[in-house]
XYZ file of C-alpha atoms in Angstrom:
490
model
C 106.451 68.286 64.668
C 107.140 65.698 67.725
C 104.718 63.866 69.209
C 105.998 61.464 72.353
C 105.582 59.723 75.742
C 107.134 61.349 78.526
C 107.386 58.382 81.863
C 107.369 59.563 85.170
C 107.986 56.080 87.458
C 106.000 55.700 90.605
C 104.064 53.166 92.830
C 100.529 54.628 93.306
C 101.161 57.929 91.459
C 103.992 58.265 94.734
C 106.922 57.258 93.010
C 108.868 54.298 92.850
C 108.404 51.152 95.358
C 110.151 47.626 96.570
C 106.416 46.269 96.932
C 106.580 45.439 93.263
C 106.470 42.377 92.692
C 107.201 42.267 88.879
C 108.941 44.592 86.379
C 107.494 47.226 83.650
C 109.489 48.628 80.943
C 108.033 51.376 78.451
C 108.967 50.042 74.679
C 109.017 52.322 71.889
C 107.795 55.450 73.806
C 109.373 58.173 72.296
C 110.640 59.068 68.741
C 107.075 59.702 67.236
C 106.936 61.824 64.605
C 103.275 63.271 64.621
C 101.197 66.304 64.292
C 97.892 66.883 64.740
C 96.963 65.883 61.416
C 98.940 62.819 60.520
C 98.214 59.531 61.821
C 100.363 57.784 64.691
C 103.307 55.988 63.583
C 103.553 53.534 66.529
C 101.971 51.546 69.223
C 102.498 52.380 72.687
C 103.986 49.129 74.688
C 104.788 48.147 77.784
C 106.810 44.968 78.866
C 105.294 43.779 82.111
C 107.292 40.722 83.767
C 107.848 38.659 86.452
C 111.248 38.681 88.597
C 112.268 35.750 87.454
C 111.860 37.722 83.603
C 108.558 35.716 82.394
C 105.896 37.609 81.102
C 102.701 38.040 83.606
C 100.242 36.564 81.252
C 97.103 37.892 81.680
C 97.458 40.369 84.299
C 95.147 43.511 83.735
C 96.597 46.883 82.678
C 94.233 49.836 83.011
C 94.442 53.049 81.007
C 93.007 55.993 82.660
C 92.873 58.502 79.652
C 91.977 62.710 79.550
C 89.074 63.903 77.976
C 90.833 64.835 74.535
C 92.118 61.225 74.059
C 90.343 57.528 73.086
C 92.430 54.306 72.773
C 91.817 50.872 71.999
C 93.272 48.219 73.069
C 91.741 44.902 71.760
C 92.982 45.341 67.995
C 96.851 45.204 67.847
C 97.094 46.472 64.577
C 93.847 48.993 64.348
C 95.210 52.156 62.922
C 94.534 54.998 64.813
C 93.217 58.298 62.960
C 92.095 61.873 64.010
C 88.745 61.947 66.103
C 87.445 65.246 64.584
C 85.386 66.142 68.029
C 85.432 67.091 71.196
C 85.220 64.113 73.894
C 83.672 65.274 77.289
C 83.623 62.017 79.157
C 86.166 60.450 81.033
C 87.487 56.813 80.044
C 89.638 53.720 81.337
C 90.723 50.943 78.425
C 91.571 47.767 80.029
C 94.093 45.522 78.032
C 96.127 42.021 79.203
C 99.221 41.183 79.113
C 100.251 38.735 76.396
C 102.401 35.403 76.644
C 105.679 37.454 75.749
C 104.640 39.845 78.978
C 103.807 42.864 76.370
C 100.576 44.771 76.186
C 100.062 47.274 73.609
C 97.674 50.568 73.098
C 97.151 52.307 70.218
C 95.749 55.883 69.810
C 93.173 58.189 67.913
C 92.845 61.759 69.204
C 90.599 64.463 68.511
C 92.125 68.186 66.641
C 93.448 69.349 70.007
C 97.129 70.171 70.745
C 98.349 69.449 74.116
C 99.617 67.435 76.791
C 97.590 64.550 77.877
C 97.612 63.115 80.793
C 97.473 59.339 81.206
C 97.365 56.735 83.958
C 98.599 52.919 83.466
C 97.462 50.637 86.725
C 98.186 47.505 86.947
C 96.434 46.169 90.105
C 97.979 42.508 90.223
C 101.610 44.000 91.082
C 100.575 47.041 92.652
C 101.418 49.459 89.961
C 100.255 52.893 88.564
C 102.560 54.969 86.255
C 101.626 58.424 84.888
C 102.548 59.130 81.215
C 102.265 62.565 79.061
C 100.259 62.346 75.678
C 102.269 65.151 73.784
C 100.383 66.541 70.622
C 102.618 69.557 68.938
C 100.168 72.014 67.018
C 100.162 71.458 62.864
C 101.387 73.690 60.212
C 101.087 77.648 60.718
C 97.561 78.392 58.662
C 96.325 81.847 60.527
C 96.852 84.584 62.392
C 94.309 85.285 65.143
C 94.652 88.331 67.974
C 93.486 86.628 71.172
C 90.931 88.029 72.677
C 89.631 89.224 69.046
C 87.696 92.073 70.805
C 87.655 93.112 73.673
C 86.732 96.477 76.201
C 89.258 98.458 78.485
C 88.621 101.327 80.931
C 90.238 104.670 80.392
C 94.208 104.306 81.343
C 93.879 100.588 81.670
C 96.382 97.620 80.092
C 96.022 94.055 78.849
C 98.107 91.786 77.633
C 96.632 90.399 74.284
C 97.912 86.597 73.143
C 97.937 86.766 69.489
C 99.461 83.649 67.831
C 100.027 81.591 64.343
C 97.592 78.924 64.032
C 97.324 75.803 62.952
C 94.333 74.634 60.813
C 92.688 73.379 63.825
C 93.165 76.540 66.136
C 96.030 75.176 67.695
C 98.423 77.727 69.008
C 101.799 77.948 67.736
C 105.329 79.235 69.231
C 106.053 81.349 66.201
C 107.098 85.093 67.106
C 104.153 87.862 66.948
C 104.740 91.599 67.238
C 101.975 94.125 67.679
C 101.511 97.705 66.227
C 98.878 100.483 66.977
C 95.846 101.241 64.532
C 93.656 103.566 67.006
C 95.144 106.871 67.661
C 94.357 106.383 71.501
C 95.956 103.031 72.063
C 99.512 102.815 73.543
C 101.070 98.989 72.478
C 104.370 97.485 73.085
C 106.144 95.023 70.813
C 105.107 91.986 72.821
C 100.950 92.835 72.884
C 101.110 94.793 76.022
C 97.734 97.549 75.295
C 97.448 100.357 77.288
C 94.004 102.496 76.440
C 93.691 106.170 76.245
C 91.809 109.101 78.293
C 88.896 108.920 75.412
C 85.765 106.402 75.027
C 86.819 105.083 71.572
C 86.397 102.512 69.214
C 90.168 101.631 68.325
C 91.885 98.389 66.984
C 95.970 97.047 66.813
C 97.379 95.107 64.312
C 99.517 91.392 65.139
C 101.881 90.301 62.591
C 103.438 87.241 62.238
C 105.167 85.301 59.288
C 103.351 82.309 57.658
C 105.253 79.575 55.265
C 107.752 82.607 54.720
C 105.182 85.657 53.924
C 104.443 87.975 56.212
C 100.865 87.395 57.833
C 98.662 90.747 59.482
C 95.577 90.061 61.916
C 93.309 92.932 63.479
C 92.327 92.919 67.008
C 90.004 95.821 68.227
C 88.597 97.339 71.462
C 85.985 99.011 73.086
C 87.643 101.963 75.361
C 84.595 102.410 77.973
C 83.541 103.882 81.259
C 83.870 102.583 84.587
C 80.967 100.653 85.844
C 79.533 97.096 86.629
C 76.438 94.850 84.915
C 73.951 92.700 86.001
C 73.908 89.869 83.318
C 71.897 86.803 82.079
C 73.863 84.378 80.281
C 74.450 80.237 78.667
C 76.704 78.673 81.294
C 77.550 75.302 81.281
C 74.251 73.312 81.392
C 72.363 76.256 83.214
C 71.033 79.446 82.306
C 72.949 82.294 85.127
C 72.524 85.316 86.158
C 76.350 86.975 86.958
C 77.931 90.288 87.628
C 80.750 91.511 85.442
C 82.968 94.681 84.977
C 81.957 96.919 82.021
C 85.376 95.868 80.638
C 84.298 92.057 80.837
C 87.030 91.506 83.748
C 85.611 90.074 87.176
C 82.817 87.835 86.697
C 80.907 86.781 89.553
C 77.958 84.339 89.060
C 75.021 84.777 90.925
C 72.480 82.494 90.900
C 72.990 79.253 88.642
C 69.574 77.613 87.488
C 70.191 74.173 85.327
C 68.659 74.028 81.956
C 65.303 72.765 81.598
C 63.837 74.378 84.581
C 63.894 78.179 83.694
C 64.524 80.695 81.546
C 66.325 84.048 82.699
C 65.826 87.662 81.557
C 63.890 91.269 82.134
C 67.501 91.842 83.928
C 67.158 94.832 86.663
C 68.554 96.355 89.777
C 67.115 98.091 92.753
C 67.716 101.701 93.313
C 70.558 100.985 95.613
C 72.267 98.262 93.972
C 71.831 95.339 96.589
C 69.613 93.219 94.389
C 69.244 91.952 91.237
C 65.900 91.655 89.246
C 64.564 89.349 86.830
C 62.305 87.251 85.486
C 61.738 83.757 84.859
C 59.254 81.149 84.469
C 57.824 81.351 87.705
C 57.583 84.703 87.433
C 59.410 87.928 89.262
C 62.182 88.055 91.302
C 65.057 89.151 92.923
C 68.282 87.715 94.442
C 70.656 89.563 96.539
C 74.453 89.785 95.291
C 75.380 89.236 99.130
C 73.526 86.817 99.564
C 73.246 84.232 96.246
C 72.286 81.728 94.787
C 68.649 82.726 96.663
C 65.826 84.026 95.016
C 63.071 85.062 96.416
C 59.572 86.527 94.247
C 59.077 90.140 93.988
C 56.133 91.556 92.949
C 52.823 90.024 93.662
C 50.382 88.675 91.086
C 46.728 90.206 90.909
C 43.773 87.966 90.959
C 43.197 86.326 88.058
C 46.395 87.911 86.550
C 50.085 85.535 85.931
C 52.889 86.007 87.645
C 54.555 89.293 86.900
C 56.490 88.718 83.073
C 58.615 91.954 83.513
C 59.069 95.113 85.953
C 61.053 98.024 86.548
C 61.476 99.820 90.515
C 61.483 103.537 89.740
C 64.502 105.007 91.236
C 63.516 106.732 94.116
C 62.652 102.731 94.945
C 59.004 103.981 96.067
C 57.095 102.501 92.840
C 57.659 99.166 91.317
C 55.627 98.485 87.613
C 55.315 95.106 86.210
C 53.052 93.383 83.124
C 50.629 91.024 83.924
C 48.987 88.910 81.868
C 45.140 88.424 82.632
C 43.497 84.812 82.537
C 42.085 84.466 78.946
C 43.080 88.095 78.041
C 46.315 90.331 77.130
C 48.710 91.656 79.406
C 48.250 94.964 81.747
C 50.398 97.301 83.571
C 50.397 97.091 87.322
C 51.407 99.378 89.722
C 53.225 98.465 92.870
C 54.141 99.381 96.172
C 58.473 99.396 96.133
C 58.118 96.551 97.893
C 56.440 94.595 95.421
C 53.051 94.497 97.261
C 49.817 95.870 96.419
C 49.370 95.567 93.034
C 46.678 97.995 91.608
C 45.689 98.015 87.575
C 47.241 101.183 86.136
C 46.371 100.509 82.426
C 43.932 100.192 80.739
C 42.264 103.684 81.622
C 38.525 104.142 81.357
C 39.118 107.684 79.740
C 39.926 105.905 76.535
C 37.735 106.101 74.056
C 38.205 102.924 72.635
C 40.313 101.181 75.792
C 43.463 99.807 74.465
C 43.428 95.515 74.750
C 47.550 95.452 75.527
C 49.468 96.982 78.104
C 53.343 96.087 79.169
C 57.102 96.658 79.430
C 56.162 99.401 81.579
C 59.463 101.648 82.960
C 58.437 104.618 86.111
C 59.791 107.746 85.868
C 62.501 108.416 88.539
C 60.468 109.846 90.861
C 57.387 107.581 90.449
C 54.662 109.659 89.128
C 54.531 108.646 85.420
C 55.030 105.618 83.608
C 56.007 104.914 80.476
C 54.142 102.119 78.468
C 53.554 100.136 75.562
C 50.129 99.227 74.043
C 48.898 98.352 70.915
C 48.460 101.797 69.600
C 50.015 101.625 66.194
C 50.936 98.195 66.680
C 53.666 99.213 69.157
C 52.749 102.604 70.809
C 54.771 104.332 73.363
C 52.606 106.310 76.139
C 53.740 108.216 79.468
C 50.534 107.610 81.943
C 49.814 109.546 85.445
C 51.293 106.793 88.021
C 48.309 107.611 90.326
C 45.790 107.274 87.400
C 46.065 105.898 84.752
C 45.552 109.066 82.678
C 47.748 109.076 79.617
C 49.637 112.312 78.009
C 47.959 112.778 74.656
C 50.803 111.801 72.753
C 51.691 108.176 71.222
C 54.791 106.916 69.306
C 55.637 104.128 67.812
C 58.200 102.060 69.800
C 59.368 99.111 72.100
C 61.465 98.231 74.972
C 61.345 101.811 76.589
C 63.437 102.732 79.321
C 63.584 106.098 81.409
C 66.501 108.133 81.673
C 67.733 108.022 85.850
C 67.912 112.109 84.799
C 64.097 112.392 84.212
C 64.529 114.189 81.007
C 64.286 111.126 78.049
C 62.479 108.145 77.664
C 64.743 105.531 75.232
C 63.529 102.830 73.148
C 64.229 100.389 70.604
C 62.348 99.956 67.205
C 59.846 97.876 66.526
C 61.424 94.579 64.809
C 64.922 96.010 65.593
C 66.056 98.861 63.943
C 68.290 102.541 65.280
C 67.735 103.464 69.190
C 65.277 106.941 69.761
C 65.030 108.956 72.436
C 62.076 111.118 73.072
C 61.076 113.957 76.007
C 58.531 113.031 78.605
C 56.196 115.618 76.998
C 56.716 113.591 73.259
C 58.820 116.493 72.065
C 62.381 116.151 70.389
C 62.194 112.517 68.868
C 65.395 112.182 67.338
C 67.875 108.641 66.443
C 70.627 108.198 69.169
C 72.702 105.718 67.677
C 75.240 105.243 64.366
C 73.744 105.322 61.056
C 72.914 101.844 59.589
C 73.374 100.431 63.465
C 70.294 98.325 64.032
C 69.969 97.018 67.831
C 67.534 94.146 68.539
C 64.225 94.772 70.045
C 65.484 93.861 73.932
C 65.464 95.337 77.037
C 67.464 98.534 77.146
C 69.496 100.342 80.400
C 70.468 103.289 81.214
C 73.819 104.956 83.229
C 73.811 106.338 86.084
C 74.616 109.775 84.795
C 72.344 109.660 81.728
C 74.944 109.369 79.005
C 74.866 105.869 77.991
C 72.746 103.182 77.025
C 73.241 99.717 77.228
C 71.378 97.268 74.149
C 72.113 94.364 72.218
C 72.774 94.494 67.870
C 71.319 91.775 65.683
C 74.183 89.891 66.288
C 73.723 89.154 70.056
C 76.217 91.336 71.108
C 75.803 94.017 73.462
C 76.913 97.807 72.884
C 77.074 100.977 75.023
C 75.688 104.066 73.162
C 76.545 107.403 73.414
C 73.000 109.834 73.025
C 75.098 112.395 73.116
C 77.551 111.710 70.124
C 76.029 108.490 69.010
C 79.182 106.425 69.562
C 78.710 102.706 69.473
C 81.043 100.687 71.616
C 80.510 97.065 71.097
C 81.505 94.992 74.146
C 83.464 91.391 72.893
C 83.024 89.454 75.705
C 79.195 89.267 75.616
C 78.171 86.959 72.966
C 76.928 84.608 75.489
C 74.395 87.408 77.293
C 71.197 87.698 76.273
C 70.035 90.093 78.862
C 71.620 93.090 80.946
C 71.346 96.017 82.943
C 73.735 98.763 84.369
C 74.270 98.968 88.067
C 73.053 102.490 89.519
């Protein structure tokens, strides 16, 4: 593979200009045979002269270099090697021009393919000159379908990017063609993937040719239902809260908090969709998605209690729950006006027996007359108590994370120390396993659809899925490996 300096002449990055007042001539700029792993064969020179065609000793030449290249310029024979790394800082290497009018660079580079950017100023004769850095990928090592996984909505396309890799990751120009594997998947020769009318887990195969053998890689994707999340996720240097399609297309961020200062998650909406909920350090809030990047608490703490560490608005928006945690005790459920104002201690209930010491991840019943609850029952036990009272059904089970159905009818939840997701009635009838055998789904915050049909959780390995409780289809979602929280949008 070729590696080489492309010059494009100017006079301040303008082009070229009568105002010099000397002459500079690109030596040995081209012809360098290179790839990503083999070291640079050459220096990189420039004759810089006089009109009169003497060398102008000692004039400054500044190298203004990308973020995937390093040079130095003070050892004329240091031999440049790979930089196995990625640079994120900007830098400028100053050389000067010798007695013969030459200055030279030479170059070590990081794994990364690509063209590089590079500025040469040289402020004595009023000169800057952009160059190209060209870096051609390696030798073919892989296959890789690009994205690896990924969702699509009933009927829709996308183009996938699959490509022979070098050892680096570096794409190649080598031809790929693309076949189906999923019965419900329509693909063309070139990667174009159209989905089917079913939700379906289905996959397509890329193949490609590697040092004269024919090379196979599987891509696969989630075929889900329309609809939009509320998400917390790792951005760059900041913990965010973002909306984004079910399909992974279209996100927006929200509200951008830099690292250090909080930590985002108990992910929610309101009934109707306007706001986002969540919580951080400083306790409950929400933000509007018209309005971001402005948070504002919701959901007042009771004397003597924290901030609110998690709540739910039931979804008739006239009762908001949240956990509390009490000074020197455990947490407790409070009970809420929709608002967030008001807060009046639902749990724990006098009628106990022996009053349970833990109370929290509460989730109201649609219309706001019961709430389900977790308290240290069985080290993790699910109760439905009177939203008015207190009072609690006289059945317990042993769960986490529960979330009620928007249909009134089931209560999810996760189990304890991650495990298969449950559904159980209101009443603590019909207890049964919801998702794939041998799926285990991490003890976090579940959500439900809007029609009752799916929930949204996270597997052990940090990725989220949508779950059928009807046919216990598991649809992981590709795109989400950064998300650590998220909820549906009624």
């Amino acid at each position: 593979m070729l590696a080489g300096w492309l010059g494009i002449a100017c006079h301040n990055g303008s082009g070229p200009s009568e105002a010099h007042t000397g002459t500079v001539t690109v030596l040995d700029s081209a012809g360098l045979v290179d790839t990503v792993d083999a070291l640079p064969g050459r220096e990189f020179v420039l004759s810089i002269l006089e009109p009169n065609g003497k060398g102008i000793n000692g004039a400054d030449v500044f190298l203004h270099l990308s973020s995937q290249v390093t040079a130095d310029s003070s050892r004329l024979f240091w031999p440049a090697y790979p930089v196995y790394g990625v640079r994120t800082s900007l830098d400028t290497i100053t050389a000067f021009v010798n007695d013969a009018g030459l200055v030279r660079f030479r170059f070590q580079r990081n794994q990364d393919a690509g063209t590089f950017p590079l500025v040469i100023r040289i402020p004595q004769i009023d000169y800057a000159d952009t160059f190209n850095f060209i870096v051609q990928p390696g030798a073919a090592e892989t296959l890789a379908v690009i994205p690896s996984d990924t969702a699509l909505y009933r009927g829709a396309s996308v183009q996938l990017r699959a490509a022979v890799l070098d050892r680096y990751g570096n794409p190649r120009t080598d031809p790929v063609t693309y076949s189906a594997l999923g019965n419900g998947l329509q693909v063309t020769p070139s990667g174009r993937v159209t989905a089917g009318s079913a939700f379906a887990r289905d996959s397509i195969k890329a193949s490609g040719t590697i040092g004269g053998a024919t090379a196979t890689a599987t891509g696969y994707l989630s075929i889900v239902p329309s609809g939009e999340l509320a998400v917390a996720y790792h951005g760059v240097n900041s913990t965010d809260v973002a909306m984004v399609g079910l399909d992974g297309s279209g996100l927006v961020q929200i509200l951008n908090v830099p690292n250090g200062e909080t930590t985002l998650n108990a992910v929610g909406w309101t009934p109707d969709g306007a706001w986002i909920l969540f919580r951080d350090v400083a306790g409950f809030h929400r933000v509007s998605v018209t309005a971001p990047h402005l948070r504002e608490p919701f959901g007042a703490a009771a004397p003597g209690h924290s901030a609110p560490i998690d709540g739910e608005l039931s979804r008739n928006g006239q009762l908001l729950v949240t956990s509390q945690v009490r000074q020197f005790g455990n947490a407790e459920v409070f009970a809420h006006h929709g608002n967030g104002t008001n807060p009046r201690l639902l749990t724990p209930p006098l009628s106990f027996p022996q009053p349970y010491s833990l109370a929290w991840r509460p989730s109201p019943s649609p219309d706001g007359t019961r709430v389900a609850v977790i308290s240290d029952d069985l080290n993790g036990g699910l109760r439905v108590v009177d939203a008015s009272t207190g009072t609690p059904e006289p059945w317990v089970t042993w769960a986490q994370r529960p979330r009620w159905s928007p249909l009134g009818d089931l209560i999810a939840f996760t189990t304890p120390g991650n495990g298969p997701l449950k559904v159980i009635h209101p009443d603590g009838s019909g207890e049964r396993v919801v998702s794939p055998p041998g799926m285990a789904y991490r003890e976090y915050l579940l959500s439900w659809s809007t029609d009752g049909q799916w929930l949204l959780a996270m597997d052990t390995s940090q990725h989220l899925h949508l779950v059928s409780v009807v046919t216990e289809l598991s649809l992981p979602l590709g795109y989400s490996a950064r998300m650590w929280d998220a909820a549906i949008r009624p």
